[in-house]
Amino acid sequence: MLLNDNKMIDSIRKYWFILLFYILIILVVFIITGQASWTFFIILSAVITLFCSLFFWQLFILPEIGLFKHITFSKYIILNQLFKTPLVLSVKNGEIEGDYGLLKKKPRTQVINIDQKSAILIEDNKNQNSLLLHGLHVLRNNPRIIGTFYLGIRCIHLGPDDQNALMPKNIQESLTEYHTRINLAEQTKTRLLTGDFIYPSFTVLYRLDTRSQYNNDLEMFLNLTKLFKGKFSSLITFHLFETYLVNEILNNWRNFCCYKNREEILAKFPGKFEQKGIRINGVKSQIYIDYIY
């Protein structure tokens, strides 16, 4: 992804060099013909024309973001093309595209483009938090991104896909495929009162309970980030939250099973699992046990 973005930026920058070369030829012609006094006028006219052109097309394409933000956006586009400064972070399906999350030192954040299924929680230099939803956001004072969230419905499968998932390695599969299969199957491994083990297969559906009310939603997202307080100092992603949710579900399931035998559990499942021990405000979920091996 990052490699493709860099190739596209370098390709666009070539056109800028062609434009600058064309302007340079015009300036040389003016100087040779003894009209050097027009040089400053041409340079100023070119800059004003470029800026106005960018501004016009931005107003045409993005009429909703306001006059001041358009001026700032135009400035960032020019700086990005001339000096390779960071310009836009794109957020799709709850993830920041590129390698932003892997960087130890985060680049300056100037513009964030967020799709309809994502939300971003930021903190400014005065420790004030803001929630950014769908749209193009031109930021000031380089705020810190606290977390990224997915707003759609997520479906997660846990445990073995079928009875064969627990079988020994076969000739056709590689060692990597075998270990991946076994690790996924043993994700839900549960010890019972009798000392036996069962391997349930889970289907988990969940979503964040957003209400389209800024204050309530902001408070909900802040409460979710508190689950990771002191654990992740840089960026909380929806994948980290999902890992936390899965661990809570499995711990609750094992607590439910620890004083029961296999017959008691098979009498209740397959079916819906009521997660009475899980309390995560702002999250709606349904958990189903499809099979028990």
PDB file of C-alpha atoms in Angstrom:
ATOM      1  CA  MET A   1       0.000   0.000   0.000  1.00  0.00           C
ATOM      2  CA  LEU A   2       2.712   2.484   1.004  1.00  0.00           C
ATOM      3  CA  LEU A   3       4.840   1.520  -2.017  1.00  0.00           C
ATOM      4  CA  ASN A   4       1.948   2.208  -4.397  1.00  0.00           C
ATOM      5  CA  ASP A   5       1.263   5.570  -2.712  1.00  0.00           C
ATOM      6  CA  ASN A   6       4.912   6.582  -3.094  1.00  0.00           C
ATOM      7  CA  LYS A   7       4.895   5.614  -6.789  1.00  0.00           C
ATOM      8  CA  MET A   8       1.764   7.698  -7.360  1.00  0.00           C
ATOM      9  CA  ILE A   9       3.262  10.721  -5.543  1.00  0.00           C
ATOM     10  CA  ASP A  10       6.505  10.455  -7.561  1.00  0.00           C
ATOM     11  CA  SER A  11       4.478  10.210 -10.778  1.00  0.00           C
ATOM     12  CA  ILE A  12       2.487  13.341  -9.900  1.00  0.00           C
ATOM     13  CA  ARG A  13       5.684  15.168  -8.958  1.00  0.00           C
ATOM     14  CA  LYS A  14       7.052  14.538 -12.487  1.00  0.00           C
ATOM     15  CA  TYR A  15       4.218  16.645 -13.899  1.00  0.00           C
ATOM     16  CA  TRP A  16       5.141  19.449 -11.521  1.00  0.00           C
ATOM     17  CA  PHE A  17       8.696  19.387 -12.845  1.00  0.00           C
ATOM     18  CA  ILE A  18       7.375  19.567 -16.426  1.00  0.00           C
ATOM     19  CA  LEU A  19       5.285  22.625 -15.481  1.00  0.00           C
ATOM     20  CA  LEU A  20       8.234  24.284 -13.740  1.00  0.00           C
ATOM     21  CA  PHE A  21      10.482  23.546 -16.733  1.00  0.00           C
ATOM     22  CA  TYR A  22       7.904  25.130 -19.059  1.00  0.00           C
ATOM     23  CA  ILE A  23       7.758  28.271 -16.870  1.00  0.00           C
ATOM     24  CA  LEU A  24      11.557  28.372 -16.774  1.00  0.00           C
ATOM     25  CA  ILE A  25      11.732  28.379 -20.584  1.00  0.00           C
ATOM     26  CA  ILE A  26       9.300  31.318 -20.708  1.00  0.00           C
ATOM     27  CA  LEU A  27      11.398  33.231 -18.177  1.00  0.00           C
ATOM     28  CA  VAL A  28      14.587  32.606 -20.172  1.00  0.00           C
ATOM     29  CA  VAL A  29      12.876  33.915 -23.305  1.00  0.00           C
ATOM     30  CA  PHE A  30      11.838  37.101 -21.483  1.00  0.00           C
ATOM     31  CA  ILE A  31      15.370  37.624 -20.153  1.00  0.00           C
ATOM     32  CA  ILE A  32      16.982  37.073 -23.596  1.00  0.00           C
ATOM     33  CA  THR A  33      14.591  39.518 -25.228  1.00  0.00           C
ATOM     34  CA  GLY A  34      15.421  42.158 -22.631  1.00  0.00           C
ATOM     35  CA  GLN A  35      12.124  42.023 -20.753  1.00  0.00           C
ATOM     36  CA  ALA A  36      13.465  40.724 -17.438  1.00  0.00           C
ATOM     37  CA  SER A  37      11.238  43.173 -15.533  1.00  0.00           C
ATOM     38  CA  TRP A  38       8.303  40.913 -16.366  1.00  0.00           C
ATOM     39  CA  THR A  39       9.904  37.948 -14.541  1.00  0.00           C
ATOM     40  CA  PHE A  40       8.510  38.773 -11.106  1.00  0.00           C
ATOM     41  CA  PHE A  41       5.078  39.421 -12.582  1.00  0.00           C
ATOM     42  CA  ILE A  42       5.022  36.034 -14.321  1.00  0.00           C
ATOM     43  CA  ILE A  43       6.141  34.153 -11.202  1.00  0.00           C
ATOM     44  CA  LEU A  44       3.520  35.907  -9.057  1.00  0.00           C
ATOM     45  CA  SER A  45       0.810  35.302 -11.674  1.00  0.00           C
ATOM     46  CA  ALA A  46       1.708  31.618 -11.913  1.00  0.00           C
ATOM     47  CA  VAL A  47       1.532  31.155  -8.126  1.00  0.00           C
ATOM     48  CA  ILE A  48      -1.803  32.987  -7.857  1.00  0.00           C
ATOM     49  CA  THR A  49      -3.254  31.041 -10.808  1.00  0.00           C
ATOM     50  CA  LEU A  50      -2.150  27.720  -9.326  1.00  0.00           C
ATOM     51  CA  PHE A  51      -3.546  28.510  -5.893  1.00  0.00           C
ATOM     52  CA  CYS A  52      -6.867  29.784  -7.307  1.00  0.00           C
ATOM     53  CA  SER A  53      -7.209  26.734  -9.541  1.00  0.00           C
ATOM     54  CA  LEU A  54      -6.721  24.379  -6.593  1.00  0.00           C
ATOM     55  CA  PHE A  55      -9.128  26.437  -4.512  1.00  0.00           C
ATOM     56  CA  PHE A  56     -11.804  26.408  -7.246  1.00  0.00           C
ATOM     57  CA  TRP A  57     -11.738  22.639  -7.762  1.00  0.00           C
ATOM     58  CA  GLN A  58     -11.760  22.009  -4.027  1.00  0.00           C
ATOM     59  CA  LEU A  59     -14.840  24.184  -3.628  1.00  0.00           C
ATOM     60  CA  PHE A  60     -16.439  22.330  -6.523  1.00  0.00           C
ATOM     61  CA  ILE A  61     -15.670  18.831  -5.182  1.00  0.00           C
ATOM     62  CA  LEU A  62     -15.899  19.531  -1.408  1.00  0.00           C
ATOM     63  CA  PRO A  63     -18.381  22.374  -0.869  1.00  0.00           C
ATOM     64  CA  GLU A  64     -19.145  21.348   2.707  1.00  0.00           C
ATOM     65  CA  ILE A  65     -15.843  21.907   4.533  1.00  0.00           C
ATOM     66  CA  GLY A  66     -15.784  25.732   4.703  1.00  0.00           C
ATOM     67  CA  LEU A  67     -13.712  28.588   3.276  1.00  0.00           C
ATOM     68  CA  PHE A  68     -10.848  28.639   5.805  1.00  0.00           C
ATOM     69  CA  LYS A  69     -10.330  24.876   5.596  1.00  0.00           C
ATOM     70  CA  HIS A  70     -10.153  25.093   1.788  1.00  0.00           C
ATOM     71  CA  ILE A  71      -7.386  27.708   2.004  1.00  0.00           C
ATOM     72  CA  THR A  72      -5.462  25.546   4.463  1.00  0.00           C
ATOM     73  CA  PHE A  73      -6.039  22.449   2.341  1.00  0.00           C
ATOM     74  CA  SER A  74      -4.683  24.194  -0.768  1.00  0.00           C
ATOM     75  CA  LYS A  75      -1.555  25.184   1.155  1.00  0.00           C
ATOM     76  CA  TYR A  76      -0.978  21.574   2.281  1.00  0.00           C
ATOM     77  CA  ILE A  77      -1.387  20.247  -1.267  1.00  0.00           C
ATOM     78  CA  ILE A  78       1.297  22.614  -2.584  1.00  0.00           C
ATOM     79  CA  LEU A  79       3.670  21.868   0.317  1.00  0.00           C
ATOM     80  CA  ASN A  80       3.127  18.138  -0.150  1.00  0.00           C
ATOM     81  CA  GLN A  81       4.049  18.301  -3.835  1.00  0.00           C
ATOM     82  CA  LEU A  82       7.103  20.514  -3.328  1.00  0.00           C
ATOM     83  CA  PHE A  83       8.588  19.122  -0.102  1.00  0.00           C
ATOM     84  CA  LYS A  84       6.995  15.672   0.393  1.00  0.00           C
ATOM     85  CA  THR A  85       5.332  16.788   3.628  1.00  0.00           C
ATOM     86  CA  PRO A  86       2.597  14.468   4.959  1.00  0.00           C
ATOM     87  CA  LEU A  87      -0.791  15.500   3.616  1.00  0.00           C
ATOM     88  CA  VAL A  88      -3.715  13.139   4.051  1.00  0.00           C
ATOM     89  CA  LEU A  89      -4.326  10.165   6.329  1.00  0.00           C
ATOM     90  CA  SER A  90      -7.059   7.961   4.899  1.00  0.00           C
ATOM     91  CA  VAL A  91      -9.140   5.884   7.305  1.00  0.00           C
ATOM     92  CA  LYS A  92     -11.184   3.015   5.876  1.00  0.00           C
ATOM     93  CA  ASN A  93     -13.058   0.324   7.802  1.00  0.00           C
ATOM     94  CA  GLY A  94     -11.564   1.522  11.075  1.00  0.00           C
ATOM     95  CA  GLU A  95      -7.935   1.392   9.903  1.00  0.00           C
ATOM     96  CA  ILE A  96      -5.440   4.095   8.953  1.00  0.00           C
ATOM     97  CA  GLU A  97      -4.087   3.168   5.543  1.00  0.00           C
ATOM     98  CA  GLY A  98      -0.336   2.853   5.112  1.00  0.00           C
ATOM     99  CA  ASP A  99       2.233   2.245   7.848  1.00  0.00           C
ATOM    100  CA  TYR A 100       1.204   5.074  10.210  1.00  0.00           C
ATOM    101  CA  GLY A 101       0.408   2.655  13.028  1.00  0.00           C
ATOM    102  CA  LEU A 102       3.861   1.039  12.768  1.00  0.00           C
ATOM    103  CA  LEU A 103       5.828   4.270  13.025  1.00  0.00           C
ATOM    104  CA  LYS A 104       7.358   4.959  16.421  1.00  0.00           C
ATOM    105  CA  LYS A 105       7.575   8.679  15.664  1.00  0.00           C
ATOM    106  CA  LYS A 106       4.278   9.750  14.147  1.00  0.00           C
ATOM    107  CA  PRO A 107       4.342  12.338  11.314  1.00  0.00           C
ATOM    108  CA  ARG A 108       2.384  15.585  11.567  1.00  0.00           C
ATOM    109  CA  THR A 109      -1.324  15.040  11.006  1.00  0.00           C
ATOM    110  CA  GLN A 110      -2.813  17.790   8.838  1.00  0.00           C
ATOM    111  CA  VAL A 111      -5.740  16.247   6.968  1.00  0.00           C
ATOM    112  CA  ILE A 112      -7.796  13.126   7.762  1.00  0.00           C
ATOM    113  CA  ASN A 113     -10.232  11.579   5.292  1.00  0.00           C
ATOM    114  CA  ILE A 114     -12.629   9.206   7.095  1.00  0.00           C
ATOM    115  CA  ASP A 115     -15.094   6.814   5.487  1.00  0.00           C
ATOM    116  CA  GLN A 116     -18.646   6.192   6.728  1.00  0.00           C
ATOM    117  CA  LYS A 117     -17.746   3.085   8.756  1.00  0.00           C
ATOM    118  CA  SER A 118     -14.940   4.668  10.785  1.00  0.00           C
ATOM    119  CA  ALA A 119     -14.362   7.055  13.672  1.00  0.00           C
ATOM    120  CA  ILE A 120     -11.204   8.698  15.027  1.00  0.00           C
ATOM    121  CA  LEU A 121     -10.565   9.928  18.560  1.00  0.00           C
ATOM    122  CA  ILE A 122      -7.969  12.730  18.827  1.00  0.00           C
ATOM    123  CA  GLU A 123      -6.401  14.784  21.621  1.00  0.00           C
ATOM    124  CA  ASP A 124      -5.016  18.303  21.107  1.00  0.00           C
ATOM    125  CA  ASN A 125      -2.094  19.967  22.906  1.00  0.00           C
ATOM    126  CA  LYS A 126      -4.502  21.185  25.625  1.00  0.00           C
ATOM    127  CA  ASN A 127      -5.591  17.595  26.375  1.00  0.00           C
ATOM    128  CA  GLN A 128      -9.017  18.248  24.875  1.00  0.00           C
ATOM    129  CA  ASN A 129     -10.582  15.246  23.130  1.00  0.00           C
ATOM    130  CA  SER A 130     -12.578  15.318  19.906  1.00  0.00           C
ATOM    131  CA  LEU A 131     -14.415  12.688  17.918  1.00  0.00           C
ATOM    132  CA  LEU A 132     -14.062  12.756  14.119  1.00  0.00           C
ATOM    133  CA  LEU A 133     -16.613  10.946  11.962  1.00  0.00           C
ATOM    134  CA  HIS A 134     -17.206  10.605   8.218  1.00  0.00           C
ATOM    135  CA  GLY A 135     -15.731  13.371   6.046  1.00  0.00           C
ATOM    136  CA  LEU A 136     -12.591  15.357   5.262  1.00  0.00           C
ATOM    137  CA  HIS A 137     -11.115  17.039   8.345  1.00  0.00           C
ATOM    138  CA  VAL A 138      -8.435  19.753   8.155  1.00  0.00           C
ATOM    139  CA  LEU A 139      -6.701  19.774  11.552  1.00  0.00           C
ATOM    140  CA  ARG A 140      -4.796  22.407  13.486  1.00  0.00           C
ATOM    141  CA  ASN A 141      -1.928  22.189  16.000  1.00  0.00           C
ATOM    142  CA  ASN A 142      -1.003  18.586  15.071  1.00  0.00           C
ATOM    143  CA  PRO A 143      -3.358  16.685  17.426  1.00  0.00           C
ATOM    144  CA  ARG A 144      -2.487  13.186  18.621  1.00  0.00           C
ATOM    145  CA  ILE A 145      -4.596  10.310  17.318  1.00  0.00           C
ATOM    146  CA  ILE A 146      -5.681   8.231  20.314  1.00  0.00           C
ATOM    147  CA  GLY A 147      -7.711   5.528  18.629  1.00  0.00           C
ATOM    148  CA  THR A 148      -9.395   4.312  15.447  1.00  0.00           C
ATOM    149  CA  PHE A 149     -12.746   2.510  15.533  1.00  0.00           C
ATOM    150  CA  TYR A 150     -14.921   0.496  13.165  1.00  0.00           C
ATOM    151  CA  LEU A 151     -18.617   1.445  13.232  1.00  0.00           C
ATOM    152  CA  GLY A 152     -20.065  -1.423  11.195  1.00  0.00           C
ATOM    153  CA  ILE A 153     -21.126  -4.889  12.303  1.00  0.00           C
ATOM    154  CA  ARG A 154     -18.244  -7.314  12.802  1.00  0.00           C
ATOM    155  CA  CYS A 155     -18.521 -11.108  12.561  1.00  0.00           C
ATOM    156  CA  ILE A 156     -15.758 -13.163  14.211  1.00  0.00           C
ATOM    157  CA  HIS A 157     -15.288 -16.919  14.102  1.00  0.00           C
ATOM    158  CA  LEU A 158     -13.442 -18.569  17.003  1.00  0.00           C
ATOM    159  CA  GLY A 159     -12.333 -22.152  17.397  1.00  0.00           C
ATOM    160  CA  PRO A 160     -12.225 -25.119  14.992  1.00  0.00           C
ATOM    161  CA  ASP A 161     -14.026 -24.978  11.649  1.00  0.00           C
ATOM    162  CA  ASP A 162     -14.875 -28.690  11.767  1.00  0.00           C
ATOM    163  CA  GLN A 163     -13.853 -31.982  13.347  1.00  0.00           C
ATOM    164  CA  ASN A 164     -10.836 -32.293  11.009  1.00  0.00           C
ATOM    165  CA  ALA A 165      -9.317 -29.100  12.456  1.00  0.00           C
ATOM    166  CA  LEU A 166      -8.008 -31.140  15.404  1.00  0.00           C
ATOM    167  CA  MET A 167      -6.539 -33.956  13.327  1.00  0.00           C
ATOM    168  CA  PRO A 168      -2.768 -34.629  13.053  1.00  0.00           C
ATOM    169  CA  LYS A 169      -0.784 -33.097  10.200  1.00  0.00           C
ATOM    170  CA  ASN A 170      -1.620 -34.554   6.806  1.00  0.00           C
ATOM    171  CA  ILE A 171       0.710 -34.978   3.846  1.00  0.00           C
ATOM    172  CA  GLN A 172      -0.849 -32.218   1.727  1.00  0.00           C
ATOM    173  CA  GLU A 173      -0.437 -29.346   4.198  1.00  0.00           C
ATOM    174  CA  SER A 174       2.759 -27.502   5.125  1.00  0.00           C
ATOM    175  CA  LEU A 175       4.068 -27.180   8.654  1.00  0.00           C
ATOM    176  CA  THR A 176       2.958 -23.522   8.738  1.00  0.00           C
ATOM    177  CA  GLU A 177      -0.577 -24.448   7.643  1.00  0.00           C
ATOM    178  CA  TYR A 178      -0.701 -27.196  10.271  1.00  0.00           C
ATOM    179  CA  HIS A 179       0.353 -24.913  13.136  1.00  0.00           C
ATOM    180  CA  THR A 180      -2.090 -22.218  11.992  1.00  0.00           C
ATOM    181  CA  ARG A 181      -4.949 -24.750  11.939  1.00  0.00           C
ATOM    182  CA  ILE A 182      -4.111 -26.189  15.361  1.00  0.00           C
ATOM    183  CA  ASN A 183      -3.634 -22.759  16.970  1.00  0.00           C
ATOM    184  CA  LEU A 184      -7.007 -21.561  15.681  1.00  0.00           C
ATOM    185  CA  ALA A 185      -8.705 -24.750  16.821  1.00  0.00           C
ATOM    186  CA  GLU A 186      -7.169 -24.579  20.293  1.00  0.00           C
ATOM    187  CA  GLN A 187      -8.133 -20.924  20.735  1.00  0.00           C
ATOM    188  CA  THR A 188     -11.333 -22.049  22.481  1.00  0.00           C
ATOM    189  CA  LYS A 189      -9.892 -25.109  24.269  1.00  0.00           C
ATOM    190  CA  THR A 190     -11.784 -25.476  27.569  1.00  0.00           C
ATOM    191  CA  ARG A 191     -11.040 -27.680  30.579  1.00  0.00           C
ATOM    192  CA  LEU A 192     -14.071 -29.193  32.344  1.00  0.00           C
ATOM    193  CA  LEU A 193     -14.701 -30.359  35.897  1.00  0.00           C
ATOM    194  CA  THR A 194     -13.799 -33.926  34.934  1.00  0.00           C
ATOM    195  CA  GLY A 195     -10.438 -32.863  33.490  1.00  0.00           C
ATOM    196  CA  ASP A 196     -11.614 -33.439  29.922  1.00  0.00           C
ATOM    197  CA  PHE A 197     -11.247 -30.798  27.194  1.00  0.00           C
ATOM    198  CA  ILE A 198     -13.814 -29.505  24.736  1.00  0.00           C
ATOM    199  CA  TYR A 199     -13.312 -27.324  21.665  1.00  0.00           C
ATOM    200  CA  PRO A 200     -16.358 -25.099  21.004  1.00  0.00           C
ATOM    201  CA  SER A 201     -16.823 -23.235  17.738  1.00  0.00           C
ATOM    202  CA  PHE A 202     -18.044 -19.637  18.302  1.00  0.00           C
ATOM    203  CA  THR A 203     -19.659 -17.040  16.068  1.00  0.00           C
ATOM    204  CA  VAL A 204     -19.499 -13.536  17.534  1.00  0.00           C
ATOM    205  CA  LEU A 205     -21.426 -10.567  16.140  1.00  0.00           C
ATOM    206  CA  TYR A 206     -20.763  -7.143  17.631  1.00  0.00           C
ATOM    207  CA  ARG A 207     -20.929  -3.427  16.930  1.00  0.00           C
ATOM    208  CA  LEU A 208     -20.337  -0.165  18.767  1.00  0.00           C
ATOM    209  CA  ASP A 209     -23.550   1.395  20.035  1.00  0.00           C
ATOM    210  CA  THR A 210     -23.248   4.879  18.503  1.00  0.00           C
ATOM    211  CA  ARG A 211     -26.275   7.157  18.932  1.00  0.00           C
ATOM    212  CA  SER A 212     -25.396  10.092  16.594  1.00  0.00           C
ATOM    213  CA  GLN A 213     -25.216  12.371  19.642  1.00  0.00           C
ATOM    214  CA  TYR A 214     -21.757  13.920  19.878  1.00  0.00           C
ATOM    215  CA  ASN A 215     -21.385  14.151  23.671  1.00  0.00           C
ATOM    216  CA  ASN A 216     -22.710  10.651  24.315  1.00  0.00           C
ATOM    217  CA  ASP A 217     -20.619   9.086  21.548  1.00  0.00           C
ATOM    218  CA  LEU A 218     -17.476  10.946  22.631  1.00  0.00           C
ATOM    219  CA  GLU A 219     -17.916   9.709  26.204  1.00  0.00           C
ATOM    220  CA  MET A 220     -18.467   6.145  24.962  1.00  0.00           C
ATOM    221  CA  PHE A 221     -15.262   6.147  22.895  1.00  0.00           C
ATOM    222  CA  LEU A 222     -13.289   7.665  25.775  1.00  0.00           C
ATOM    223  CA  ASN A 223     -14.558   4.885  28.063  1.00  0.00           C
ATOM    224  CA  LEU A 224     -13.453   2.275  25.527  1.00  0.00           C
ATOM    225  CA  THR A 225      -9.934   3.718  25.419  1.00  0.00           C
ATOM    226  CA  LYS A 226      -9.744   3.496  29.226  1.00  0.00           C
ATOM    227  CA  LEU A 227      -9.794  -0.298  28.858  1.00  0.00           C
ATOM    228  CA  PHE A 228      -6.253   0.017  27.496  1.00  0.00           C
ATOM    229  CA  LYS A 229      -4.973   2.732  29.824  1.00  0.00           C
ATOM    230  CA  GLY A 230      -1.278   2.158  30.495  1.00  0.00           C
ATOM    231  CA  LYS A 231      -1.093  -0.754  28.016  1.00  0.00           C
ATOM    232  CA  PHE A 232      -0.777   1.063  24.695  1.00  0.00           C
ATOM    233  CA  SER A 233       0.714   4.551  24.713  1.00  0.00           C
ATOM    234  CA  SER A 234       0.705   5.278  20.991  1.00  0.00           C
ATOM    235  CA  LEU A 235      -2.435   4.201  19.129  1.00  0.00           C
ATOM    236  CA  ILE A 236      -5.456   2.081  20.011  1.00  0.00           C
ATOM    237  CA  THR A 237      -6.852   0.259  16.982  1.00  0.00           C
ATOM    238  CA  PHE A 238     -10.107  -1.624  16.597  1.00  0.00           C
ATOM    239  CA  HIS A 239      -8.037  -4.812  16.239  1.00  0.00           C
ATOM    240  CA  LEU A 240      -6.684  -4.305  19.765  1.00  0.00           C
ATOM    241  CA  PHE A 241     -10.206  -3.737  21.031  1.00  0.00           C
ATOM    242  CA  GLU A 242     -11.412  -6.858  19.227  1.00  0.00           C
ATOM    243  CA  THR A 243      -8.640  -8.917  20.825  1.00  0.00           C
ATOM    244  CA  TYR A 244      -9.712  -7.575  24.224  1.00  0.00           C
ATOM    245  CA  LEU A 245     -13.357  -8.467  23.517  1.00  0.00           C
ATOM    246  CA  VAL A 246     -12.460 -11.997  22.391  1.00  0.00           C
ATOM    247  CA  ASN A 247     -10.385 -12.595  25.538  1.00  0.00           C
ATOM    248  CA  GLU A 248     -13.288 -11.403  27.697  1.00  0.00           C
ATOM    249  CA  ILE A 249     -15.692 -13.758  25.909  1.00  0.00           C
ATOM    250  CA  LEU A 250     -13.390 -16.772  26.231  1.00  0.00           C
ATOM    251  CA  ASN A 251     -12.619 -16.077  29.899  1.00  0.00           C
ATOM    252  CA  ASN A 252     -16.337 -15.788  30.609  1.00  0.00           C
ATOM    253  CA  TRP A 253     -17.006 -19.041  28.755  1.00  0.00           C
ATOM    254  CA  ARG A 254     -14.304 -20.923  30.666  1.00  0.00           C
ATOM    255  CA  ASN A 255     -15.640 -19.622  33.979  1.00  0.00           C
ATOM    256  CA  PHE A 256     -19.066 -20.857  32.928  1.00  0.00           C
ATOM    257  CA  CYS A 257     -17.711 -24.338  32.099  1.00  0.00           C
ATOM    258  CA  CYS A 258     -15.200 -24.923  34.887  1.00  0.00           C
ATOM    259  CA  TYR A 259     -17.716 -26.588  37.275  1.00  0.00           C
ATOM    260  CA  LYS A 260     -19.722 -28.465  34.629  1.00  0.00           C
ATOM    261  CA  ASN A 261     -19.300 -31.768  32.854  1.00  0.00           C
ATOM    262  CA  ARG A 262     -19.619 -32.433  29.149  1.00  0.00           C
ATOM    263  CA  GLU A 263     -23.210 -33.689  29.353  1.00  0.00           C
ATOM    264  CA  GLU A 264     -24.408 -30.526  31.115  1.00  0.00           C
ATOM    265  CA  ILE A 265     -22.828 -28.313  28.476  1.00  0.00           C
ATOM    266  CA  LEU A 266     -24.107 -30.376  25.522  1.00  0.00           C
ATOM    267  CA  ALA A 267     -27.612 -30.137  27.004  1.00  0.00           C
ATOM    268  CA  LYS A 268     -27.474 -26.329  26.619  1.00  0.00           C
ATOM    269  CA  PHE A 269     -25.546 -25.986  23.347  1.00  0.00           C
ATOM    270  CA  PRO A 270     -25.348 -25.502  20.361  1.00  0.00           C
ATOM    271  CA  GLY A 271     -27.209 -22.244  20.753  1.00  0.00           C
ATOM    272  CA  LYS A 272     -26.874 -18.688  21.986  1.00  0.00           C
ATOM    273  CA  PHE A 273     -24.429 -18.033  24.825  1.00  0.00           C
ATOM    274  CA  GLU A 274     -25.519 -15.396  27.333  1.00  0.00           C
ATOM    275  CA  GLN A 275     -22.351 -13.538  28.365  1.00  0.00           C
ATOM    276  CA  LYS A 276     -23.492 -12.479  31.840  1.00  0.00           C
ATOM    277  CA  GLY A 277     -19.955 -11.825  33.039  1.00  0.00           C
ATOM    278  CA  ILE A 278     -19.060  -9.350  30.274  1.00  0.00           C
ATOM    279  CA  ARG A 279     -19.693  -5.668  30.879  1.00  0.00           C
ATOM    280  CA  ILE A 280     -18.356  -3.367  28.171  1.00  0.00           C
ATOM    281  CA  ASN A 281     -20.420  -0.193  27.936  1.00  0.00           C
ATOM    282  CA  GLY A 282     -21.110   0.914  24.374  1.00  0.00           C
ATOM    283  CA  VAL A 283     -20.779  -2.542  22.796  1.00  0.00           C
ATOM    284  CA  LYS A 284     -23.685  -4.652  21.580  1.00  0.00           C
ATOM    285  CA  SER A 285     -22.886  -8.285  20.879  1.00  0.00           C
ATOM    286  CA  GLN A 286     -24.458 -11.662  20.173  1.00  0.00           C
ATOM    287  CA  ILE A 287     -22.515 -14.865  20.799  1.00  0.00           C
ATOM    288  CA  TYR A 288     -23.470 -18.246  19.351  1.00  0.00           C
ATOM    289  CA  ILE A 289     -21.893 -21.650  19.910  1.00  0.00           C
ATOM    290  CA  ASP A 290     -22.236 -23.538  16.636  1.00  0.00           C
ATOM    291  CA  TYR A 291     -20.597 -26.836  17.568  1.00  0.00           C
ATOM    292  CA  ILE A 292     -18.702 -28.452  20.412  1.00  0.00           C
ATOM    293  CA  TYR A 293     -15.963 -30.959  19.559  1.00  0.00           C
TER     294      TYR A 293
END
